[in-house]
Amino acid sequence: MAKVTYIEHSGNSHTIEIANGLSVMEGAVQNDIPGIDADCGGGMACATCHVYVKEEWFDKLTKKEDGEEDMLDMAYEPNKFSRLSCQLLISDKLDGLIVSLPSKQG
């Protein structure tokens, strides 16, 4: 299990525990975190689970695949710390992960 903190664009913060093997997106959906739409259900076919990863965590994540990079091009205001939360799998090494949500999805 890992604790992940989601920071809404408004500044509201939600810290939840997510079981290993689930994605950051699945944790958000299961815990009704506002701002993660997840329209495609985690199939990397949309960009509605877009998050900004806190800089100190970015290099600890698995590298983006080409498909994720393509989807992020369609996200709202992507930046160099943008990731699709459906592609971030929870493990013990991500305990304490912090992600911020864009002002809107897609």
Coordinates of N, CA and C in Angstrom, one line a residue:
M1 N 0.8 -1.2 0.0 CA 0.0 0.0 0.0 C 0.9 1.2 0.0
A2 N 0.3 2.3 -0.6 CA 1.0 3.5 -0.6 C 0.1 4.7 -0.4
K3 N 0.5 5.7 0.3 CA -0.3 6.9 0.4 C 0.0 7.8 -0.7
V4 N -1.1 8.3 -1.4 CA -1.0 9.2 -2.5 C -1.8 10.4 -2.1
T5 N -1.2 11.6 -2.3 CA -1.9 12.9 -2.1 C -2.3 13.5 -3.4
Y6 N -3.6 13.8 -3.6 CA -4.1 14.4 -4.8 C -4.4 15.9 -4.4
I7 N -3.9 16.8 -5.1 CA -4.2 18.2 -4.8 C -5.0 18.8 -5.9
E8 N -6.3 19.2 -5.6 CA -7.2 19.8 -6.6 C -6.6 21.1 -7.0
H9 N -7.1 21.6 -8.2 CA -6.7 22.9 -8.7 C -7.1 24.0 -7.7
S10 N -8.2 23.8 -6.9 CA -8.6 24.8 -5.9 C -7.7 24.8 -4.7
G11 N -6.9 23.8 -4.5 CA -6.0 23.7 -3.4 C -6.4 22.6 -2.4
N12 N -7.7 22.1 -2.5 CA -8.1 21.0 -1.6 C -7.2 19.8 -1.8
S13 N -6.9 19.2 -0.7 CA -6.0 18.0 -0.8 C -6.7 16.8 -0.2
H14 N -6.4 15.6 -0.8 CA -6.9 14.3 -0.4 C -5.8 13.3 -0.4
T15 N -5.5 12.7 0.8 CA -4.5 11.7 0.9 C -5.2 10.4 1.2
I16 N -5.0 9.4 0.3 CA -5.6 8.1 0.5 C -4.6 7.0 0.4
E17 N -4.9 5.8 0.9 CA -4.1 4.7 0.7 C -4.6 3.8 -0.4
I18 N -3.7 3.4 -1.3 CA -4.1 2.6 -2.4 C -3.3 1.3 -2.4
A19 N -3.9 0.3 -2.7 CA -3.3 -1.1 -2.7 C -2.3 -1.2 -3.9
N20 N -1.2 -1.9 -3.6 CA -0.2 -2.1 -4.6 C -0.8 -2.8 -5.8
G21 N -0.4 -2.4 -7.0 CA -0.9 -3.0 -8.2 C -2.0 -2.2 -8.9
L22 N -2.7 -1.4 -8.1 CA -3.7 -0.5 -8.7 C -3.0 0.7 -9.3
S23 N -3.7 1.5 -10.1 CA -3.1 2.7 -10.7 C -3.5 3.9 -9.8
V24 N -2.8 5.0 -10.0 CA -3.1 6.2 -9.3 C -4.5 6.7 -9.7
M25 N -4.9 6.4 -11.0 CA -6.2 6.7 -11.5 C -7.3 5.9 -10.8
E26 N -7.0 4.6 -10.7 CA -8.0 3.7 -10.0 C -8.2 4.1 -8.5
G27 N -7.2 4.5 -7.9 CA -7.3 4.9 -6.5 C -8.2 6.2 -6.4
A28 N -8.0 7.1 -7.4 CA -8.8 8.3 -7.4 C -10.3 8.0 -7.6
V29 N -10.6 7.1 -8.6 CA -11.9 6.8 -8.9 C -12.6 6.1 -7.8
Q30 N -11.9 5.1 -7.2 CA -12.5 4.3 -6.1 C -12.8 5.2 -4.8
N31 N -12.1 6.3 -4.7 CA -12.2 7.2 -3.6 C -12.9 8.5 -3.9
D32 N -13.5 8.6 -5.1 CA -14.3 9.8 -5.5 C -13.5 11.1 -5.4
I33 N -12.3 11.0 -5.9 CA -11.4 12.2 -5.9 C -11.9 13.1 -7.1
P34 N -12.4 14.3 -6.8 CA -12.8 15.2 -7.9 C -11.7 15.6 -8.8
G35 N -11.9 15.6 -10.1 CA -10.9 16.1 -11.1 C -10.3 15.0 -11.9
I36 N -10.5 13.7 -11.5 CA -10.0 12.6 -12.3 C -11.3 12.0 -13.0
D37 N -11.5 12.2 -14.3 CA -12.7 11.8 -14.9 C -12.5 10.3 -15.4
A38 N -11.4 9.9 -15.9 CA -11.1 8.5 -16.3 C -12.1 8.0 -17.3
D39 N -12.4 8.8 -18.3 CA -13.5 8.4 -19.3 C -13.3 7.1 -19.9
C40 N -12.0 6.7 -20.2 CA -11.7 5.4 -20.9 C -11.5 4.3 -20.0
G41 N -11.6 4.5 -18.7 CA -11.4 3.5 -17.7 C -10.0 2.9 -17.6
G42 N -9.0 3.7 -18.0 CA -7.6 3.3 -17.9 C -7.0 2.6 -19.1
G43 N -7.7 2.8 -20.2 CA -7.2 2.2 -21.5 C -6.2 3.0 -22.2
M44 N -5.8 4.1 -21.7 CA -4.9 5.1 -22.3 C -5.4 5.5 -23.6
A45 N -6.8 5.7 -23.7 CA -7.4 6.2 -24.9 C -8.0 7.6 -24.7
C46 N -7.7 8.2 -23.6 CA -8.2 9.6 -23.4 C -7.1 10.3 -22.6
A47 N -7.3 11.5 -22.2 CA -6.4 12.2 -21.3 C -7.1 12.7 -20.1
T48 N -8.2 12.1 -19.7 CA -9.0 12.7 -18.6 C -8.6 12.2 -17.2
C49 N -7.4 11.6 -17.1 CA -6.9 11.2 -15.8 C -5.5 11.9 -15.7
H50 N -5.3 13.0 -16.4 CA -4.1 13.8 -16.5 C -3.8 14.3 -15.1
V51 N -2.5 14.2 -14.6 CA -2.1 14.8 -13.4 C -0.7 15.4 -13.6
Y52 N -0.3 16.3 -12.7 CA 1.0 16.9 -12.7 C 1.7 16.2 -11.5
V53 N 2.8 15.5 -11.7 CA 3.5 14.9 -10.7 C 4.5 15.8 -10.0
K54 N 4.5 15.9 -8.7 CA 5.4 16.7 -7.9 C 6.8 16.5 -8.4
E55 N 7.6 17.5 -8.7 CA 8.9 17.4 -9.3 C 9.8 16.3 -8.6
E56 N 9.9 16.3 -7.3 CA 10.8 15.4 -6.6 C 10.4 13.9 -6.9
W57 N 9.2 13.6 -7.3 CA 8.7 12.3 -7.6 C 8.9 11.8 -9.0
F58 N 9.0 12.8 -9.9 CA 8.9 12.5 -11.4 C 9.9 11.5 -11.8
D59 N 11.2 11.6 -11.4 CA 12.2 10.6 -11.9 C 12.1 9.3 -11.2
K60 N 11.3 9.1 -10.2 CA 11.1 7.8 -9.5 C 10.0 7.0 -10.2
L61 N 9.3 7.6 -11.2 CA 8.3 6.9 -11.9 C 8.8 6.1 -13.1
T62 N 8.1 5.1 -13.6 CA 8.5 4.5 -14.8 C 8.4 5.5 -16.0
K63 N 9.2 5.3 -17.0 CA 9.2 6.2 -18.1 C 7.9 6.2 -18.9
K64 N 7.6 7.3 -19.6 CA 6.4 7.3 -20.4 C 6.6 6.5 -21.7
E65 N 5.6 5.8 -22.1 CA 5.6 5.1 -23.4 C 5.1 6.1 -24.4
D66 N 5.4 5.8 -25.7 CA 5.0 6.7 -26.8 C 3.5 7.0 -26.8
G67 N 2.7 6.0 -26.5 CA 1.2 6.2 -26.5 C 0.8 7.2 -25.4
E68 N 1.4 7.1 -24.3 CA 1.1 8.1 -23.2 C 1.4 9.5 -23.6
E69 N 2.6 9.6 -24.2 CA 3.0 10.9 -24.7 C 2.0 11.5 -25.7
D70 N 1.5 10.6 -26.6 CA 0.6 11.0 -27.6 C -0.7 11.5 -27.0
M71 N -1.2 10.8 -26.0 CA -2.4 11.2 -25.2 C -2.2 12.5 -24.5
L72 N -1.1 12.7 -23.9 CA -0.8 13.9 -23.1 C -0.8 15.1 -24.0
D73 N -0.5 14.9 -25.3 CA -0.6 16.0 -26.3 C -2.1 16.6 -26.3
M74 N -3.0 15.7 -26.0 CA -4.5 16.1 -26.0 C -5.0 16.6 -24.7
A75 N -4.1 16.5 -23.7 CA -4.5 16.9 -22.3 C -4.6 18.4 -22.2
Y76 N -5.3 18.9 -21.2 CA -5.4 20.3 -21.0 C -4.2 20.8 -20.3
E77 N -3.5 21.7 -20.9 CA -2.3 22.4 -20.4 C -1.2 21.4 -19.8
P78 N -0.8 20.5 -20.7 CA 0.3 19.6 -20.2 C 1.6 20.3 -20.0
N79 N 2.5 19.8 -19.1 CA 3.8 20.3 -18.9 C 4.8 19.2 -18.8
K80 N 6.0 19.5 -18.5 CA 7.0 18.4 -18.4 C 6.8 17.4 -17.3
F81 N 5.9 17.8 -16.3 CA 5.7 16.9 -15.2 C 4.3 16.2 -15.3
S82 N 3.7 16.3 -16.5 CA 2.4 15.7 -16.8 C 2.6 14.2 -17.0
R83 N 1.6 13.4 -16.4 CA 1.5 12.0 -16.6 C 0.0 11.6 -16.7
L84 N -0.3 10.5 -17.3 CA -1.6 9.9 -17.2 C -1.6 9.1 -15.9
S85 N -2.5 9.3 -15.0 CA -2.5 8.6 -13.8 C -2.9 7.1 -13.9
C86 N -3.5 6.8 -15.1 CA -3.8 5.3 -15.3 C -2.5 4.5 -15.6
Q87 N -1.4 5.2 -15.9 CA -0.2 4.6 -16.2 C 0.8 4.5 -15.1
L88 N 0.4 5.0 -13.9 CA 1.2 5.0 -12.7 C 0.7 4.0 -11.8
L89 N 1.5 2.9 -11.7 CA 1.1 1.7 -10.9 C 1.7 1.9 -9.5
I90 N 0.8 1.7 -8.5 CA 1.2 1.8 -7.1 C 2.1 0.7 -6.7
S91 N 3.1 1.0 -5.9 CA 4.0 0.1 -5.3 C 4.5 0.8 -4.0
D92 N 5.2 0.0 -3.1 CA 5.7 0.6 -1.9 C 6.6 1.8 -2.2
K93 N 7.3 1.8 -3.3 CA 8.3 2.9 -3.5 C 7.6 4.2 -3.9
L94 N 6.3 4.1 -4.1 CA 5.5 5.4 -4.4 C 4.8 5.9 -3.2
D95 N 5.1 5.3 -2.0 CA 4.4 5.8 -0.8 C 4.8 7.3 -0.5
G96 N 3.8 8.2 -0.5 CA 4.0 9.6 -0.3 C 3.9 10.4 -1.6
L97 N 3.6 9.7 -2.7 CA 3.5 10.4 -4.0 C 2.5 11.6 -3.9
I98 N 2.8 12.7 -4.6 CA 2.0 13.8 -4.6 C 1.7 14.2 -6.1
V99 N 0.4 14.3 -6.4 CA 0.1 14.7 -7.7 C -0.9 15.9 -7.6
S100 N -0.8 16.8 -8.6 CA -1.8 17.9 -8.7 C -2.7 17.8 -9.9
L101 N -3.9 18.3 -9.8 CA -4.8 18.1 -10.9 C -4.9 19.4 -11.7
P102 N -5.1 19.3 -13.0 CA -5.3 20.5 -13.8 C -6.6 21.2 -13.5
S103 N -6.8 22.4 -13.9 CA -8.1 23.1 -13.7 C -9.3 22.4 -14.3
K104 N -9.0 21.7 -15.4 CA -10.1 20.9 -16.0 C -9.4 19.7 -16.8
Q105 N -10.2 18.8 -17.1 CA -9.8 17.6 -17.9 C -10.3 17.8 -19.3
G106 N -9.4 17.6 -20.3 CA -9.7 17.5 -21.7 C -10.6 18.6 -22.1

